[in-house]
Each structure stands twice: as structure tokens, then as C-alpha cells.
């Protein structure tokens, strides 16, 4: 049971609709937040049904031209109720049918300028919830100095408003894995810029109840932004003393040749998707379906959040297999370091002194 939030940079093209449908099916996604959809109101039903048939949908067309944000979900799994919406956010209550998930969720798509985003920070402050609360999406804003690679240096003015909002509301970034820089302009050579614009943050109640959940940043594929996948499967942690690990330096190996190859592949993908659809239409002769003590609570949440952050949640073995179970991870680490140190000597050969 996975959730997805993704800045798709337009979803009108059929090859994007198809790839999004594939992503949803292959990752068993049951709730989706899409931002920068660029879909006109009169095409919402048709396009949303092409992406996933039979799902429910809420949006913010009442506050933004071309509905900048969609939230779609499988009604068999979740009940979602719209609580508030604005030009830069959609805020809702999410309850799973099995009652295991009960929280508030805000999907965000921030405006491009610092001045325009001031309204977003005020809106987020007004939405503050005493329930577990997840706020995620494309904030279009940086939170730390290291959040941009290349281009102009990050200034204090760029991060101040976002940082103040996060600090004032005691919000914390969720555990994550995958791509660090969630956006790239995909330009060539020295014109290429990377930024971390897409984030998932939660309040202390979220960290207390769902702090072990991990956001995965996947490669951008059909967009300039990485999709964020959140596996909502709740697992009790049996590891009392977690393994500790070090943050590694980031390494970017994205060459101009790869950028050109990626661009060509996306063009080919769109072309063959259109051809495939044409063939399917001819075969079927039918169109697609149109389609209290807040400080104690905060510090307790912080301790729990840090404990989760200092765990190894996934490991790739020497053989290339991915393992996630704590016992398997422990055995793999022990085996690895034993192979480095060698085996113990049972006998020590005596050396005669001259």
C-alpha cells in the first residue's frame, strides 16, 4: 500500500498518462498526488480515468487556473475528505478502510517566486493539525544551503521563509532514500542545475505514529522532478540497537551524452505510445474510457525520529541483492567485515630468537 506524489510537468500527453498508469500498477499505489498537471477543467474526467479508471479525485480548480494539484485514490482502500484548498495546496483527511492509517495530508505546489510563496507558508501555518500530519510535494523552495548544485549560490533569503515555517511548526523531514536532488533542468554542460525542491515533512504526531515510514525518490523519467513514493506498510521495529551509518558524499554522473540520449528516448517513447494506441483503437474500434505539553511531545518525537534515521533500512549485498529484514542486514554486515578481516588463527608459529 503505497502513496505517490509527483510533479509531472503536464499530464496531457498520452505517453505520460500511460507511464503514470504503469508506475501506479507496478508499485501497488493506492493514493496519488499530482502537481503541475496543466489540464483544463473540461478534460479532467477523461484524463484522470485514462490514468486510473474508477478512482476518486479532488483538486484545486476553484483556486487555480488549470488545477495545479490533483489527489486521486482508490475508494476500496481509502476514504479521503477535502478539508481546505488554495492555489498552492490541497489539504485533506485520509482514513484507510482497515483504520490503520488516520491522518491529515497536504499536497503542495509552491509558486516560483519568494514573494508569491509567502502566502503558502501562511496557509501551512493555518492548517496546523493535532493529528498526524504529512505535508509533501514540490515546494519550489530550498531548505538548506546544500539543496542546489551548480548555478547561483544559495542565499539566506531563499531559505528563510521555508525554514522559519518548518521550525515554527516543529516539522521534520521524513526518512528518505534514493535521489538527493529531486529536480534538474536537464540542460547540457555548465548550464545544468540540480535542486532539492520536492520534500515530505511531518509534524510530531506523524513522527510518533508513522516515523518509521520511508520516502523513496525515484529517477525523474517522464518529468524533470523525481516521484516520491511512500510505502505505508506499518512494520514493528524489532531492532533495539540500530546499526549506525555515515552519510556519504553525493556523486553526480550525469553527462551530456546521457542527457541527449534521455531526451531522444522520451521522444521515441511518445512516438511509440501513440502508435500503440492507434493500433489498439483499430483492433477494438473503441476509444479509451473518457477516461498541551507541546515541548515534551516535540522532543519525544524528535528522539524517535532520530532513532529511525540512524537505522539501516535497506542494504545491497555483495551479490547485488537488496535486503530489508533486520536479521538479514545484521548477518550480511557481519559476514562482510569477517571477509575483510579474515579468519582467526588457531596456531601461532613460534619464531626462534637469534
Short mmCIF file of C-alpha atoms in Angstrom, two decimals:
data_model
loop_
_atom_site.label_atom_id
_atom_site.label_comp_id
_atom_site.label_asym_id
_atom_site.label_seq_id
_atom_site.Cartn_x
_atom_site.Cartn_y
_atom_site.Cartn_z
CA UNK A 1 0.00 0.00 0.00
CA UNK A 2 1.99 2.94 -1.37
CA UNK A 3 1.35 6.65 -1.84
CA UNK A 4 2.83 8.75 -4.63
CA UNK A 5 3.35 12.49 -5.07
CA UNK A 6 4.91 13.72 -8.31
CA UNK A 7 5.38 16.96 -10.22
CA UNK A 8 4.64 15.52 -13.66
CA UNK A 9 5.11 18.82 -15.57
CA UNK A 10 1.93 18.28 -17.53
CA UNK A 11 -0.12 15.13 -17.97
CA UNK A 12 -1.96 15.86 -21.23
CA UNK A 13 0.30 13.69 -23.39
CA UNK A 14 -0.82 10.09 -23.73
CA UNK A 15 2.62 8.58 -23.24
CA UNK A 16 2.82 10.32 -19.83
CA UNK A 17 -0.62 9.01 -18.88
CA UNK A 18 0.45 5.50 -19.83
CA UNK A 19 3.75 5.66 -17.94
CA UNK A 20 1.99 7.02 -14.86
CA UNK A 21 -0.52 4.18 -15.04
CA UNK A 22 2.36 1.70 -15.25
CA UNK A 23 4.07 3.29 -12.23
CA UNK A 24 0.85 3.07 -10.21
CA UNK A 25 0.26 -0.59 -11.09
CA UNK A 26 3.83 -1.82 -10.64
CA UNK A 27 4.28 -0.10 -7.27
CA UNK A 28 0.83 -1.02 -5.89
CA UNK A 29 0.00 2.65 -5.38
CA UNK A 30 -3.43 3.43 -3.90
CA UNK A 31 -3.21 7.21 -3.42
CA UNK A 32 -1.64 9.73 -5.80
CA UNK A 33 -0.90 13.45 -5.60
CA UNK A 34 -0.08 15.08 -8.94
CA UNK A 35 1.15 18.66 -9.26
CA UNK A 36 1.63 20.87 -12.31
CA UNK A 37 -0.93 18.81 -14.23
CA UNK A 38 -1.65 21.56 -16.82
CA UNK A 39 -5.05 20.00 -17.56
CA UNK A 40 -8.07 22.15 -18.41
CA UNK A 41 -11.18 21.63 -16.31
CA UNK A 42 -13.22 20.18 -19.18
CA UNK A 43 -10.64 17.39 -19.67
CA UNK A 44 -10.21 16.34 -16.04
CA UNK A 45 -12.56 13.35 -16.10
CA UNK A 46 -11.24 11.93 -19.36
CA UNK A 47 -7.56 12.22 -18.46
CA UNK A 48 -7.90 11.08 -14.84
CA UNK A 49 -9.77 7.97 -15.96
CA UNK A 50 -7.07 7.20 -18.51
CA UNK A 51 -4.51 7.29 -15.73
CA UNK A 52 -6.51 5.07 -13.35
CA UNK A 53 -10.07 4.06 -14.12
CA UNK A 54 -12.60 4.20 -11.29
CA UNK A 55 -10.59 6.25 -8.79
CA UNK A 56 -11.92 9.32 -6.99
CA UNK A 57 -10.42 12.78 -7.43
CA UNK A 58 -10.20 16.13 -5.63
CA UNK A 59 -8.36 19.21 -6.94
CA UNK A 60 -7.91 22.96 -6.55
CA UNK A 61 -9.52 24.35 -9.73
CA UNK A 62 -11.60 26.64 -7.53
CA UNK A 63 -8.41 28.48 -6.57
CA UNK A 64 -6.07 27.95 -9.52
CA UNK A 65 -6.43 28.03 -13.29
CA UNK A 66 -5.81 24.61 -14.85
CA UNK A 67 -5.93 22.95 -11.42
CA UNK A 68 -2.35 22.86 -10.27
CA UNK A 69 -2.90 19.94 -7.85
CA UNK A 70 -4.81 16.64 -8.10
CA UNK A 71 -5.28 13.99 -5.42
CA UNK A 72 -6.57 10.61 -6.66
CA UNK A 73 -7.28 7.49 -4.62
CA UNK A 74 -8.75 4.01 -4.66
CA UNK A 75 -12.04 4.19 -2.73
CA UNK A 76 -11.79 0.49 -1.88
CA UNK A 77 -8.72 1.25 0.24
CA UNK A 78 -9.05 4.85 1.48
CA UNK A 79 -11.63 7.42 2.41
CA UNK A 80 -10.40 10.94 1.57
CA UNK A 81 -12.22 14.13 2.55
CA UNK A 82 -11.26 17.59 1.33
CA UNK A 83 -10.69 19.97 4.26
CA UNK A 84 -9.26 23.03 2.53
CA UNK A 85 -7.65 24.09 -0.72
CA UNK A 86 -5.81 27.07 -2.13
CA UNK A 87 -3.76 27.99 -5.16
CA UNK A 88 -0.66 26.27 -3.72
CA UNK A 89 -2.07 23.36 -1.71
CA UNK A 90 -4.82 20.79 -1.22
CA UNK A 91 -5.45 19.71 2.39
CA UNK A 92 -7.44 16.57 3.22
CA UNK A 93 -8.21 13.89 5.80
CA UNK A 94 -7.13 10.33 4.90
CA UNK A 95 -8.57 7.25 6.60
CA UNK A 96 -7.83 3.71 5.47
CA UNK A 97 -10.68 1.23 5.39
CA UNK A 98 -8.85 -1.01 7.87
CA UNK A 99 -8.47 2.02 10.24
CA UNK A 100 -4.68 1.58 10.42
CA UNK A 101 -4.00 4.90 8.68
CA UNK A 102 -5.71 8.01 10.07
CA UNK A 103 -4.05 11.32 9.30
CA UNK A 104 -4.19 14.69 7.60
CA UNK A 105 -2.31 15.20 4.34
CA UNK A 106 -1.38 18.37 2.47
CA UNK A 107 -0.10 18.21 -1.11
CA UNK A 108 1.87 21.32 -2.03
CA UNK A 109 2.90 23.03 -5.26
CA UNK A 110 4.65 26.29 -4.45
CA UNK A 111 4.78 29.29 -6.75
CA UNK A 112 8.06 30.20 -8.45
CA UNK A 113 8.87 33.42 -6.59
CA UNK A 114 9.78 34.06 -2.97
CA UNK A 115 7.11 36.74 -2.66
CA UNK A 116 4.32 34.53 -4.05
CA UNK A 117 5.29 31.67 -1.72
CA UNK A 118 4.78 33.82 1.38
CA UNK A 119 1.06 33.02 1.09
CA UNK A 120 1.90 29.30 1.09
CA UNK A 121 3.81 29.50 4.38
CA UNK A 122 0.91 31.40 5.95
CA UNK A 123 -1.54 28.80 4.62
CA UNK A 124 0.51 25.93 6.06
CA UNK A 125 0.58 27.66 9.44
CA UNK A 126 -3.22 27.98 9.34
CA UNK A 127 -3.62 24.26 8.59
CA UNK A 128 -1.60 23.04 11.59
CA UNK A 129 -3.15 19.86 12.96
CA UNK A 130 -3.06 17.97 16.25
CA UNK A 131 -3.47 14.75 14.25
CA UNK A 132 -0.63 13.03 12.40
CA UNK A 133 0.01 15.42 9.51
CA UNK A 134 2.01 14.87 6.33
CA UNK A 135 2.95 17.84 4.13
CA UNK A 136 4.63 16.96 0.85
CA UNK A 137 5.06 17.96 -2.76
CA UNK A 138 7.03 20.45 -4.83
CA UNK A 139 7.64 23.41 -2.52
CA UNK A 140 9.66 25.20 -5.22
CA UNK A 141 11.84 26.36 -2.32
CA UNK A 142 15.14 25.36 -0.75
CA UNK A 143 15.51 24.49 2.92
CA UNK A 144 19.29 24.13 3.30
CA UNK A 145 22.43 25.58 1.72
CA UNK A 146 23.33 22.28 0.06
CA UNK A 147 19.96 21.99 -1.70
CA UNK A 148 21.28 23.35 -5.01
CA UNK A 149 24.19 22.05 -7.08
CA UNK A 150 25.67 24.45 -9.64
CA UNK A 151 24.00 27.70 -10.65
CA UNK A 152 23.88 30.67 -8.27
CA UNK A 153 24.91 30.11 -4.63
CA UNK A 154 22.04 29.58 -2.20
CA UNK A 155 21.25 32.74 -0.24
CA UNK A 156 19.74 33.14 3.21
CA UNK A 157 16.79 34.98 1.68
CA UNK A 158 15.92 31.90 -0.40
CA UNK A 159 15.64 29.54 2.55
CA UNK A 160 14.49 31.81 5.39
CA UNK A 161 10.69 31.69 4.91
CA UNK A 162 10.57 27.91 4.43
CA UNK A 163 12.98 27.29 7.30
CA UNK A 164 11.01 29.57 9.62
CA UNK A 165 7.76 27.78 8.78
CA UNK A 166 9.27 24.34 9.42
CA UNK A 167 10.84 25.48 12.69
CA UNK A 168 7.76 27.31 13.95
CA UNK A 169 5.53 24.27 13.42
CA UNK A 170 8.10 21.70 14.66
CA UNK A 171 8.02 19.85 11.34
CA UNK A 172 10.61 17.21 10.47
CA UNK A 173 11.66 15.69 7.18
CA UNK A 174 10.64 12.06 6.76
CA UNK A 175 13.20 9.32 6.38
CA UNK A 176 14.12 9.01 2.72
CA UNK A 177 16.28 7.12 0.25
CA UNK A 178 17.16 7.48 -3.43
CA UNK A 179 17.86 10.69 -5.33
CA UNK A 180 19.01 13.65 -3.20
CA UNK A 181 18.43 16.33 -5.81
CA UNK A 182 14.79 15.92 -6.78
CA UNK A 183 14.87 18.28 -9.78
CA UNK A 184 17.17 19.06 -12.68
CA UNK A 185 16.78 21.46 -15.58
CA UNK A 186 18.35 18.74 -17.81
CA UNK A 187 20.46 21.31 -19.62
CA UNK A 188 23.82 20.41 -21.11
CA UNK A 189 27.26 21.09 -19.68
CA UNK A 190 27.73 24.06 -17.37
CA UNK A 191 24.07 25.10 -17.76
CA UNK A 192 22.86 22.06 -15.83
CA UNK A 193 21.48 22.74 -12.33
CA UNK A 194 20.24 20.33 -9.64
CA UNK A 195 17.97 21.28 -6.73
CA UNK A 196 16.11 19.60 -3.89
CA UNK A 197 12.66 21.13 -4.36
CA UNK A 198 10.45 18.14 -3.51
CA UNK A 199 10.09 17.11 0.11
CA UNK A 200 7.97 15.21 2.61
CA UNK A 201 7.72 16.65 6.13
CA UNK A 202 5.56 15.70 9.10
CA UNK A 203 4.52 17.06 12.48
CA UNK A 204 5.49 15.47 15.79
CA UNK A 205 2.32 13.34 15.85
CA UNK A 206 3.23 11.93 12.45
CA UNK A 207 6.75 11.14 13.66
CA UNK A 208 5.39 9.43 16.77
CA UNK A 209 2.97 7.22 14.85
CA UNK A 210 4.48 6.80 11.38
CA UNK A 211 8.09 7.89 11.86
CA UNK A 212 9.45 4.57 10.57
CA UNK A 213 7.97 5.08 7.09
CA UNK A 214 10.43 5.90 4.32
CA UNK A 215 10.03 8.12 1.24
CA UNK A 216 11.81 6.85 -1.87
CA UNK A 217 12.91 9.31 -4.56
CA UNK A 218 12.84 7.57 -7.93
CA UNK A 219 14.54 8.77 -11.16
CA UNK A 220 12.55 11.57 -12.90
CA UNK A 221 11.72 9.53 -16.03
CA UNK A 222 8.95 11.47 -17.86
CA UNK A 223 9.39 14.61 -15.73
CA UNK A 224 12.13 16.93 -14.52
CA UNK A 225 11.16 16.01 -10.94
CA UNK A 226 11.69 12.76 -9.05
CA UNK A 227 8.49 10.96 -8.00
CA UNK A 228 8.20 10.48 -4.23
CA UNK A 229 6.88 7.07 -3.15
CA UNK A 230 5.84 6.46 0.45
CA UNK A 231 5.33 2.84 1.48
CA UNK A 232 2.53 2.95 4.07
CA UNK A 233 3.09 -0.61 5.24
CA UNK A 234 3.48 -0.33 9.01
CA UNK A 235 6.16 -2.67 10.35
CA UNK A 236 7.01 -3.02 14.04
CA UNK A 237 10.72 -2.43 14.61
CA UNK A 238 12.41 -5.39 16.32
CA UNK A 239 15.86 -3.81 16.32
CA UNK A 240 16.55 -2.36 19.75
CA UNK A 241 20.09 -1.19 18.97
CA UNK A 242 20.09 0.04 15.40
CA UNK A 243 23.15 -0.11 13.18
CA UNK A 244 24.69 3.27 12.63
CA UNK A 245 25.90 4.58 9.29
CA UNK A 246 27.66 7.58 7.81
CA UNK A 247 26.30 9.94 5.21
CA UNK A 248 28.31 9.63 2.00
CA UNK A 249 29.29 12.43 -0.32
CA UNK A 250 26.92 12.81 -3.24
CA UNK A 251 28.18 11.82 -6.64
CA UNK A 252 26.57 13.09 -9.84
CA UNK A 253 27.43 11.17 -13.02
CA UNK A 254 25.00 12.71 -15.47
CA UNK A 255 26.87 13.50 -18.69
CA UNK A 256 25.78 15.47 -21.74
CA UNK A 257 25.63 12.24 -23.74
CA UNK A 258 23.22 10.75 -21.19
CA UNK A 259 21.10 13.90 -21.28
CA UNK A 260 20.83 13.77 -25.08
CA UNK A 261 20.12 10.04 -25.00
CA UNK A 262 17.40 10.53 -22.38
CA UNK A 263 15.77 13.28 -24.46
CA UNK A 264 15.79 11.08 -27.57
CA UNK A 265 14.34 8.13 -25.65
CA UNK A 266 11.45 10.25 -24.33
CA UNK A 267 10.69 11.39 -27.89
CA UNK A 268 10.71 7.77 -29.04
CA UNK A 269 8.55 6.75 -26.08
CA UNK A 270 5.92 9.33 -27.00
CA UNK A 271 6.01 8.27 -30.66
CA UNK A 272 5.60 4.54 -29.99
CA UNK A 273 2.96 5.11 -27.32
CA UNK A 274 0.87 6.97 -29.90
CA UNK A 275 1.44 4.18 -32.45
CA UNK A 276 0.47 1.52 -29.91
CA UNK A 277 -2.70 3.38 -29.00
CA UNK A 278 -3.63 3.76 -32.66
CA UNK A 279 -3.21 0.02 -33.21
CA UNK A 280 -5.26 -0.82 -30.12
CA UNK A 281 -8.02 1.53 -31.21
CA UNK A 282 -8.16 -0.10 -34.63
CA UNK A 283 -8.29 -3.57 -33.10
CA UNK A 284 -11.01 -2.75 -30.60
CA UNK A 285 -12.72 0.00 -32.62
CA UNK A 286 -13.23 1.85 -29.40
CA UNK A 287 -11.69 4.87 -27.69
CA UNK A 288 -10.23 4.77 -24.19
CA UNK A 289 -12.70 5.46 -21.40
CA UNK A 290 -13.04 9.28 -21.03
CA UNK A 291 -11.31 8.04 -19.14
CA UNK A 292 -0.94 20.50 25.94
CA UNK A 293 2.57 19.95 26.73
CA UNK A 294 3.83 20.58 23.28
CA UNK A 295 7.54 20.68 24.20
CA UNK A 296 7.57 17.19 25.76
CA UNK A 297 5.66 15.86 22.80
CA UNK A 298 8.02 17.57 20.37
CA UNK A 299 11.22 16.31 21.98
CA UNK A 300 9.83 12.78 22.27
CA UNK A 301 9.01 12.90 18.57
CA UNK A 302 12.49 14.22 17.78
CA UNK A 303 14.13 11.36 19.70
CA UNK A 304 12.01 8.82 17.88
CA UNK A 305 12.69 10.48 14.53
CA UNK A 306 16.46 10.43 15.14
CA UNK A 307 16.32 6.80 16.23
CA UNK A 308 14.59 5.88 12.98
CA UNK A 309 17.06 7.98 10.97
CA UNK A 310 20.03 6.09 12.44
CA UNK A 311 18.83 2.73 11.17
CA UNK A 312 19.94 0.87 8.09
CA UNK A 313 16.59 0.21 6.42
CA UNK A 314 17.88 -1.33 3.21
CA UNK A 315 21.17 -2.90 2.16
CA UNK A 316 22.57 -4.18 -1.12
CA UNK A 317 24.60 -7.36 -0.63
CA UNK A 318 27.91 -8.14 -2.31
CA UNK A 319 25.93 -10.33 -4.71
CA UNK A 320 23.73 -7.36 -5.67
CA UNK A 321 20.53 -8.43 -3.88
CA UNK A 322 18.52 -5.92 -1.82
CA UNK A 323 17.62 -6.97 1.73
CA UNK A 324 15.38 -5.14 4.24
CA UNK A 325 14.87 -7.54 7.15
CA UNK A 326 16.94 -6.51 10.25
CA UNK A 327 18.29 -10.03 10.87
CA UNK A 328 19.40 -10.40 7.26
CA UNK A 329 21.05 -6.96 7.32
CA UNK A 330 22.89 -7.82 10.56
CA UNK A 331 24.19 -11.13 9.16
CA UNK A 332 25.28 -9.52 5.89
CA UNK A 333 27.29 -6.82 7.69
CA UNK A 334 28.98 -9.37 9.97
CA UNK A 335 29.81 -11.61 7.00
CA UNK A 336 31.18 -8.67 5.02
CA UNK A 337 33.53 -7.49 7.76
CA UNK A 338 34.60 -11.04 8.55
CA UNK A 339 35.66 -11.38 4.92
CA UNK A 340 37.75 -8.21 5.26
CA UNK A 341 39.47 -9.27 8.48
CA UNK A 342 39.92 -12.93 7.59
CA UNK A 343 39.57 -15.91 9.91
CA UNK A 344 41.13 -16.35 13.33
CA UNK A 345 44.41 -18.30 13.52
CA UNK A 346 44.21 -21.44 15.65
CA UNK A 347 48.00 -21.78 15.94
CA UNK A 348 50.77 -19.20 16.04
CA UNK A 349 54.08 -20.35 14.62
CA UNK A 350 56.92 -19.79 17.05
CA UNK A 351 59.83 -17.64 15.94
CA UNK A 352 63.29 -18.55 17.25
CA UNK A 353 65.31 -15.63 18.56
CA UNK A 354 68.88 -15.44 17.25
#
